[in-house]
Every structure is written in structure tokens, then in C-alpha cells.
């Protein structure tokens, strides 16, 4: 997931990431500040920090840390479900840019372990192949976890759908019985009325 969004100074912005259990999530971000003089966003936002908070589906805070105007954060999920990732600018200097418009670039990678540059430039080809193979095995494990999680979600959705269909069926039967009862009551009331008026 790679995106950017605009935010005001000290304004909190949150995104929801659906993550399987026991999965590494790595986030990279960069903050740019709007410059009134050049009417464009600066390459960076000196003097600003970014407060990153990650909340698990159980409402437990997994990460709460202040970073610089550009940085990387990571966490490992222990529960499957929607994790809330919130970013809020926080000035690290005495000067604050009240009301300043910020652009935050955010790149989130789920279940991905980055290969070290030194590995890519390794002279020892056997070690390089071995590390690349381990990296691929990790990716396969992550894909397997994702599939298990999707199966679990599909099963939960199917159960909910079946329960809803069952409730709708019983409600339809109840409505039919009520309508039939009202019909019989109306017929009886009309019959009694006609008999009392000696029309029948």
C-alpha cells in the first residue's frame, strides 16, 4: 500500500490495515510542508516529528513512538484483523507552523522482509543464493498465512450469511402466520357483524 494524503499541523490521520496474525508490517513515511513563498511542498519538513500509533483489533496499543520528518516504523501483529495506524505531526522545535498544510507519503508493506543491500552485493554467491532462498521461503509462509486468513474470513462471512438467511426465513414464516391469523379474524368479525345485523 503506497499513498499520500494531506494533513494539518497536529492533525491525526488514521488508516486501517487488515493483517493476518503473526505478520511483520513495515511502514515508511516522509512529511513535506507547504511553502507559501514558492507555492509548493518542500522536499522535507524540518522541525517536524511524526507521532505513530498502532492499535490492534483488541484495542491494545502495539506501537506509540515519535519519529522525525522521515522514517520507518514496524510492528508484528499477534491477532488477525483490522489494525489502526495513526500518524500525527508533532513539532520537535520551539517554532510551530500553526495551520500549516502537510503532505504525508506513506508506504506500508505487510509480511515483507527487505533484503539487505550488502546481501545483494555479496561476493559469495552461495551465501547470496542461500539468503535469497530464505527470503523466498519467508514470502511463501506469508502467502500461506494470508490464504489461511482469507479462508477464515470467508468461513465467518458464510456463517453470518447463513444465520441471516435463516432469520429472514423465520421472519417470513412469522409474517405469513400473522397475515393468515389477521385474515381469519377479519372474516370472523365480518361474519359475526352480518349475523348480528341479520343480513345472513
PDB file of C-alpha atoms in Angstrom:
ATOM      1  CA  UNK A   1       0.000   0.000   0.000  1.00  0.00           C
ATOM      2  CA  UNK A   2       1.567   3.287  -1.148  1.00  0.00           C
ATOM      3  CA  UNK A   3      -0.306   6.569  -0.874  1.00  0.00           C
ATOM      4  CA  UNK A   4      -0.067  10.185   0.168  1.00  0.00           C
ATOM      5  CA  UNK A   5      -2.556  12.423   1.964  1.00  0.00           C
ATOM      6  CA  UNK A   6      -2.769  15.989   3.232  1.00  0.00           C
ATOM      7  CA  UNK A   7      -2.956  16.856   6.895  1.00  0.00           C
ATOM      8  CA  UNK A   8      -2.980  19.957   9.056  1.00  0.00           C
ATOM      9  CA  UNK A   9      -0.393  20.684  11.746  1.00  0.00           C
ATOM     10  CA  UNK A  10      -1.010  18.335  14.728  1.00  0.00           C
ATOM     11  CA  UNK A  11      -3.993  16.768  12.929  1.00  0.00           C
ATOM     12  CA  UNK A  12      -4.251  12.990  13.379  1.00  0.00           C
ATOM     13  CA  UNK A  13      -4.888  10.828  10.314  1.00  0.00           C
ATOM     14  CA  UNK A  14      -5.579   7.090  10.558  1.00  0.00           C
ATOM     15  CA  UNK A  15      -5.723   4.216   8.102  1.00  0.00           C
ATOM     16  CA  UNK A  16      -6.994   0.668   8.671  1.00  0.00           C
ATOM     17  CA  UNK A  17      -4.870  -2.275   7.558  1.00  0.00           C
ATOM     18  CA  UNK A  18      -6.311  -5.805   7.627  1.00  0.00           C
ATOM     19  CA  UNK A  19      -3.432  -8.030   8.754  1.00  0.00           C
ATOM     20  CA  UNK A  20      -3.173 -11.791   9.481  1.00  0.00           C
ATOM     21  CA  UNK A  21      -1.765 -12.859  12.847  1.00  0.00           C
ATOM     22  CA  UNK A  22       1.998 -13.142  13.445  1.00  0.00           C
ATOM     23  CA  UNK A  23       2.839 -10.899  10.471  1.00  0.00           C
ATOM     24  CA  UNK A  24       5.507  -8.241  10.175  1.00  0.00           C
ATOM     25  CA  UNK A  25       4.269  -4.835   8.968  1.00  0.00           C
ATOM     26  CA  UNK A  26       6.797  -2.217   7.842  1.00  0.00           C
ATOM     27  CA  UNK A  27       5.833   1.397   7.187  1.00  0.00           C
ATOM     28  CA  UNK A  28       7.929   4.105   5.517  1.00  0.00           C
ATOM     29  CA  UNK A  29       6.786   7.711   5.543  1.00  0.00           C
ATOM     30  CA  UNK A  30       8.000  11.158   4.510  1.00  0.00           C
ATOM     31  CA  UNK A  31       6.491  14.519   5.511  1.00  0.00           C
ATOM     32  CA  UNK A  32       6.528  17.569   3.235  1.00  0.00           C
ATOM     33  CA  UNK A  33       5.455  21.077   4.364  1.00  0.00           C
ATOM     34  CA  UNK A  34       3.655  23.601   2.150  1.00  0.00           C
ATOM     35  CA  UNK A  35       5.725  26.702   1.487  1.00  0.00           C
ATOM     36  CA  UNK A  36       3.684  29.900   0.991  1.00  0.00           C
ATOM     37  CA  UNK A  37       6.506  31.719  -0.871  1.00  0.00           C
ATOM     38  CA  UNK A  38       7.166  29.140  -3.575  1.00  0.00           C
ATOM     39  CA  UNK A  39       3.552  27.833  -3.538  1.00  0.00           C
ATOM     40  CA  UNK A  40       4.698  24.220  -3.433  1.00  0.00           C
ATOM     41  CA  UNK A  41       5.568  21.462  -0.987  1.00  0.00           C
ATOM     42  CA  UNK A  42       9.150  21.444   0.289  1.00  0.00           C
ATOM     43  CA  UNK A  43      11.182  18.263  -0.079  1.00  0.00           C
ATOM     44  CA  UNK A  44      11.094  17.737   3.689  1.00  0.00           C
ATOM     45  CA  UNK A  45       9.618  19.324   6.822  1.00  0.00           C
ATOM     46  CA  UNK A  46      12.482  20.267   9.152  1.00  0.00           C
ATOM     47  CA  UNK A  47      11.418  20.817  12.742  1.00  0.00           C
ATOM     48  CA  UNK A  48       8.501  18.429  12.493  1.00  0.00           C
ATOM     49  CA  UNK A  49       8.237  14.994  14.025  1.00  0.00           C
ATOM     50  CA  UNK A  50       5.662  12.303  13.322  1.00  0.00           C
ATOM     51  CA  UNK A  51       3.918  10.531  16.172  1.00  0.00           C
ATOM     52  CA  UNK A  52       2.987   6.998  15.045  1.00  0.00           C
ATOM     53  CA  UNK A  53       0.417   4.916  16.937  1.00  0.00           C
ATOM     54  CA  UNK A  54      -0.658   1.381  16.009  1.00  0.00           C
ATOM     55  CA  UNK A  55      -3.693  -0.196  17.671  1.00  0.00           C
ATOM     56  CA  UNK A  56      -4.528  -3.928  17.451  1.00  0.00           C
ATOM     57  CA  UNK A  57      -8.088  -5.280  16.911  1.00  0.00           C
ATOM     58  CA  UNK A  58      -8.201  -5.897  20.683  1.00  0.00           C
ATOM     59  CA  UNK A  59      -7.669  -2.089  21.224  1.00  0.00           C
ATOM     60  CA  UNK A  60      -4.191  -2.772  22.612  1.00  0.00           C
ATOM     61  CA  UNK A  61      -1.551  -0.230  21.533  1.00  0.00           C
ATOM     62  CA  UNK A  62       1.245  -2.096  19.708  1.00  0.00           C
ATOM     63  CA  UNK A  63       3.354   0.961  18.860  1.00  0.00           C
ATOM     64  CA  UNK A  64       3.402   4.541  20.111  1.00  0.00           C
ATOM     65  CA  UNK A  65       6.536   6.443  19.179  1.00  0.00           C
ATOM     66  CA  UNK A  66       7.735   9.846  17.972  1.00  0.00           C
ATOM     67  CA  UNK A  67       9.867   9.814  14.802  1.00  0.00           C
ATOM     68  CA  UNK A  68      11.433  12.513  12.632  1.00  0.00           C
ATOM     69  CA  UNK A  69      10.063  14.098   9.426  1.00  0.00           C
ATOM     70  CA  UNK A  70      11.035  10.911   7.579  1.00  0.00           C
ATOM     71  CA  UNK A  71      11.293   7.434   8.999  1.00  0.00           C
ATOM     72  CA  UNK A  72      10.456   3.748   9.149  1.00  0.00           C
ATOM     73  CA  UNK A  73       8.290   2.008  11.736  1.00  0.00           C
ATOM     74  CA  UNK A  74       7.463  -1.663  12.119  1.00  0.00           C
ATOM     75  CA  UNK A  75       5.337  -3.957  14.259  1.00  0.00           C
ATOM     76  CA  UNK A  76       4.316  -7.608  14.362  1.00  0.00           C
ATOM     77  CA  UNK A  77       0.636  -8.464  14.638  1.00  0.00           C
ATOM     78  CA  UNK A  78      -0.373 -11.107  17.156  1.00  0.00           C
ATOM     79  CA  UNK A  79      -4.075 -11.092  16.227  1.00  0.00           C
ATOM     80  CA  UNK A  80      -5.779 -11.303  12.838  1.00  0.00           C
ATOM     81  CA  UNK A  81      -7.941  -8.343  11.957  1.00  0.00           C
ATOM     82  CA  UNK A  82      -8.060  -4.612  11.356  1.00  0.00           C
ATOM     83  CA  UNK A  83      -5.084  -2.713  12.750  1.00  0.00           C
ATOM     84  CA  UNK A  84      -5.422   1.074  13.021  1.00  0.00           C
ATOM     85  CA  UNK A  85      -2.287   3.018  12.048  1.00  0.00           C
ATOM     86  CA  UNK A  86      -2.430   6.692  13.070  1.00  0.00           C
ATOM     87  CA  UNK A  87       0.038   9.451  12.209  1.00  0.00           C
ATOM     88  CA  UNK A  88       0.081  12.875  13.824  1.00  0.00           C
ATOM     89  CA  UNK A  89       2.599  15.652  13.255  1.00  0.00           C
ATOM     90  CA  UNK A  90       4.320  16.977  16.342  1.00  0.00           C
ATOM     91  CA  UNK A  91       6.828  19.836  16.241  1.00  0.00           C
ATOM     92  CA  UNK A  92      10.234  18.916  17.647  1.00  0.00           C
ATOM     93  CA  UNK A  93      11.397  22.566  17.733  1.00  0.00           C
ATOM     94  CA  UNK A  94      10.150  25.653  19.551  1.00  0.00           C
ATOM     95  CA  UNK A  95       8.782  27.021  16.257  1.00  0.00           C
ATOM     96  CA  UNK A  96       5.497  25.507  15.159  1.00  0.00           C
ATOM     97  CA  UNK A  97       3.806  26.053  11.851  1.00  0.00           C
ATOM     98  CA  UNK A  98       0.251  26.547  13.091  1.00  0.00           C
ATOM     99  CA  UNK A  99      -2.267  25.783  10.422  1.00  0.00           C
ATOM    100  CA  UNK A 100       0.452  24.602   8.049  1.00  0.00           C
ATOM    101  CA  UNK A 101      -0.577  22.132   5.350  1.00  0.00           C
ATOM    102  CA  UNK A 102       1.435  18.910   5.274  1.00  0.00           C
ATOM    103  CA  UNK A 103       1.713  16.165   2.681  1.00  0.00           C
ATOM    104  CA  UNK A 104       2.478  12.737   4.120  1.00  0.00           C
ATOM    105  CA  UNK A 105       3.766   9.986   1.825  1.00  0.00           C
ATOM    106  CA  UNK A 106       3.134   6.549   3.323  1.00  0.00           C
ATOM    107  CA  UNK A 107       4.247   3.141   2.094  1.00  0.00           C
ATOM    108  CA  UNK A 108       3.065   0.101   4.076  1.00  0.00           C
ATOM    109  CA  UNK A 109       4.333  -3.408   3.348  1.00  0.00           C
ATOM    110  CA  UNK A 110       2.683  -6.377   5.002  1.00  0.00           C
ATOM    111  CA  UNK A 111       4.660  -9.559   5.644  1.00  0.00           C
ATOM    112  CA  UNK A 112       7.681  -8.404   3.691  1.00  0.00           C
ATOM    113  CA  UNK A 113      11.254  -8.645   4.914  1.00  0.00           C
ATOM    114  CA  UNK A 114      13.613  -6.421   2.979  1.00  0.00           C
ATOM    115  CA  UNK A 115      16.855  -7.856   1.669  1.00  0.00           C
ATOM    116  CA  UNK A 116      19.948  -6.085   2.934  1.00  0.00           C
ATOM    117  CA  UNK A 117      21.898  -4.188   0.248  1.00  0.00           C
ATOM    118  CA  UNK A 118      25.091  -5.917   1.374  1.00  0.00           C
ATOM    119  CA  UNK A 119      23.443  -9.249   0.523  1.00  0.00           C
ATOM    120  CA  UNK A 120      22.644  -8.077  -2.980  1.00  0.00           C
ATOM    121  CA  UNK A 121      26.276  -7.077  -3.490  1.00  0.00           C
ATOM    122  CA  UNK A 122      27.741 -10.145  -1.803  1.00  0.00           C
ATOM    123  CA  UNK A 123      30.742 -11.702  -3.498  1.00  0.00           C
ATOM    124  CA  UNK A 124      29.971 -15.092  -2.063  1.00  0.00           C
ATOM    125  CA  UNK A 125      27.313 -16.366  -4.483  1.00  0.00           C
ATOM    126  CA  UNK A 126      26.455 -19.401  -2.300  1.00  0.00           C
ATOM    127  CA  UNK A 127      25.558 -17.160   0.666  1.00  0.00           C
ATOM    128  CA  UNK A 128      23.653 -14.786  -1.602  1.00  0.00           C
ATOM    129  CA  UNK A 129      21.595 -17.672  -3.056  1.00  0.00           C
ATOM    130  CA  UNK A 130      21.034 -19.095   0.436  1.00  0.00           C
ATOM    131  CA  UNK A 131      19.759 -15.748   1.804  1.00  0.00           C
ATOM    132  CA  UNK A 132      17.583 -15.166  -1.261  1.00  0.00           C
ATOM    133  CA  UNK A 133      16.145 -18.670  -0.823  1.00  0.00           C
ATOM    134  CA  UNK A 134      15.365 -17.971   2.862  1.00  0.00           C
ATOM    135  CA  UNK A 135      13.724 -14.733   1.765  1.00  0.00           C
ATOM    136  CA  UNK A 136      11.557 -16.626  -0.751  1.00  0.00           C
ATOM    137  CA  UNK A 137      10.607 -19.221   1.893  1.00  0.00           C
ATOM    138  CA  UNK A 138       9.505 -16.359   4.183  1.00  0.00           C
ATOM    139  CA  UNK A 139       7.371 -14.984   1.354  1.00  0.00           C
ATOM    140  CA  UNK A 140       5.789 -18.414   0.794  1.00  0.00           C
ATOM    141  CA  UNK A 141       4.987 -18.650   4.538  1.00  0.00           C
ATOM    142  CA  UNK A 142       3.428 -15.184   4.396  1.00  0.00           C
ATOM    143  CA  UNK A 143       1.295 -16.106   1.353  1.00  0.00           C
ATOM    144  CA  UNK A 144       0.187 -19.275   3.149  1.00  0.00           C
ATOM    145  CA  UNK A 145      -0.790 -17.203   6.224  1.00  0.00           C
ATOM    146  CA  UNK A 146      -2.707 -14.750   4.007  1.00  0.00           C
ATOM    147  CA  UNK A 147      -4.612 -17.653   2.398  1.00  0.00           C
ATOM    148  CA  UNK A 148      -5.465 -19.158   5.803  1.00  0.00           C
ATOM    149  CA  UNK A 149      -6.671 -15.746   6.990  1.00  0.00           C
ATOM    150  CA  UNK A 150      -8.819 -15.260   3.862  1.00  0.00           C
ATOM    151  CA  UNK A 151     -10.292 -18.764   4.342  1.00  0.00           C
ATOM    152  CA  UNK A 152     -11.089 -17.912   7.967  1.00  0.00           C
ATOM    153  CA  UNK A 153     -12.781 -14.641   6.905  1.00  0.00           C
ATOM    154  CA  UNK A 154     -14.727 -16.400   4.139  1.00  0.00           C
ATOM    155  CA  UNK A 155     -15.954 -19.050   6.616  1.00  0.00           C
ATOM    156  CA  UNK A 156     -17.021 -16.342   9.099  1.00  0.00           C
ATOM    157  CA  UNK A 157     -18.825 -14.453   6.323  1.00  0.00           C
ATOM    158  CA  UNK A 158     -20.548 -17.663   5.142  1.00  0.00           C
ATOM    159  CA  UNK A 159     -21.760 -18.423   8.692  1.00  0.00           C
ATOM    160  CA  UNK A 160     -23.088 -14.878   9.061  1.00  0.00           C
ATOM    161  CA  UNK A 161     -24.856 -15.141   5.693  1.00  0.00           C
ATOM    162  CA  UNK A 162     -26.420 -18.493   6.640  1.00  0.00           C
ATOM    163  CA  UNK A 163     -27.612 -17.112  10.005  1.00  0.00           C
ATOM    164  CA  UNK A 164     -29.058 -14.034   8.268  1.00  0.00           C
ATOM    165  CA  UNK A 165     -30.846 -16.183   5.668  1.00  0.00           C
ATOM    166  CA  UNK A 166     -32.237 -18.411   8.434  1.00  0.00           C
ATOM    167  CA  UNK A 167     -33.508 -15.355  10.383  1.00  0.00           C
ATOM    168  CA  UNK A 168     -35.112 -13.941   7.215  1.00  0.00           C
ATOM    169  CA  UNK A 169     -36.843 -17.286   6.551  1.00  0.00           C
ATOM    170  CA  UNK A 170     -38.250 -17.486  10.095  1.00  0.00           C
ATOM    171  CA  UNK A 171     -39.361 -13.843   9.924  1.00  0.00           C
ATOM    172  CA  UNK A 172     -41.135 -14.531   6.587  1.00  0.00           C
ATOM    173  CA  UNK A 173     -42.892 -17.563   8.130  1.00  0.00           C
ATOM    174  CA  UNK A 174     -43.913 -15.464  11.188  1.00  0.00           C
ATOM    175  CA  UNK A 175     -45.245 -12.689   8.917  1.00  0.00           C
ATOM    176  CA  UNK A 176     -47.241 -15.225   6.866  1.00  0.00           C
ATOM    177  CA  UNK A 177     -48.775 -16.728  10.025  1.00  0.00           C
ATOM    178  CA  UNK A 178     -49.666 -13.239  11.347  1.00  0.00           C
ATOM    179  CA  UNK A 179     -51.291 -12.298   8.000  1.00  0.00           C
ATOM    180  CA  UNK A 180     -53.276 -15.567   7.905  1.00  0.00           C
ATOM    181  CA  UNK A 181     -54.407 -15.014  11.536  1.00  0.00           C
ATOM    182  CA  UNK A 182     -55.478 -11.420  10.758  1.00  0.00           C
ATOM    183  CA  UNK A 183     -57.335 -12.681   7.644  1.00  0.00           C
ATOM    184  CA  UNK A 184     -59.257 -15.302   9.650  1.00  0.00           C
ATOM    185  CA  UNK A 185     -60.037 -12.722  12.376  1.00  0.00           C
ATOM    186  CA  UNK A 186     -61.369 -10.243   9.785  1.00  0.00           C
ATOM    187  CA  UNK A 187     -63.526 -12.926   8.128  1.00  0.00           C
ATOM    188  CA  UNK A 188     -64.933 -13.995  11.534  1.00  0.00           C
ATOM    189  CA  UNK A 189     -65.569 -10.353  12.517  1.00  0.00           C
ATOM    190  CA  UNK A 190     -67.428  -9.685   9.233  1.00  0.00           C
ATOM    191  CA  UNK A 191     -69.457 -12.914   9.613  1.00  0.00           C
ATOM    192  CA  UNK A 192     -70.401 -12.017  13.210  1.00  0.00           C
ATOM    193  CA  UNK A 193     -71.342  -8.482  12.056  1.00  0.00           C
ATOM    194  CA  UNK A 194     -73.596  -9.805   9.277  1.00  0.00           C
ATOM    195  CA  UNK A 195     -75.234 -12.316  11.644  1.00  0.00           C
ATOM    196  CA  UNK A 196     -75.860  -9.605  14.280  1.00  0.00           C
ATOM    197  CA  UNK A 197     -77.458  -7.367  11.633  1.00  0.00           C
ATOM    198  CA  UNK A 198     -79.454 -10.361  10.361  1.00  0.00           C
ATOM    199  CA  UNK A 199     -78.058  -9.891   6.859  1.00  0.00           C
ATOM    200  CA  UNK A 200     -77.163 -13.590   6.587  1.00  0.00           C
TER     201      UNK A 200
END
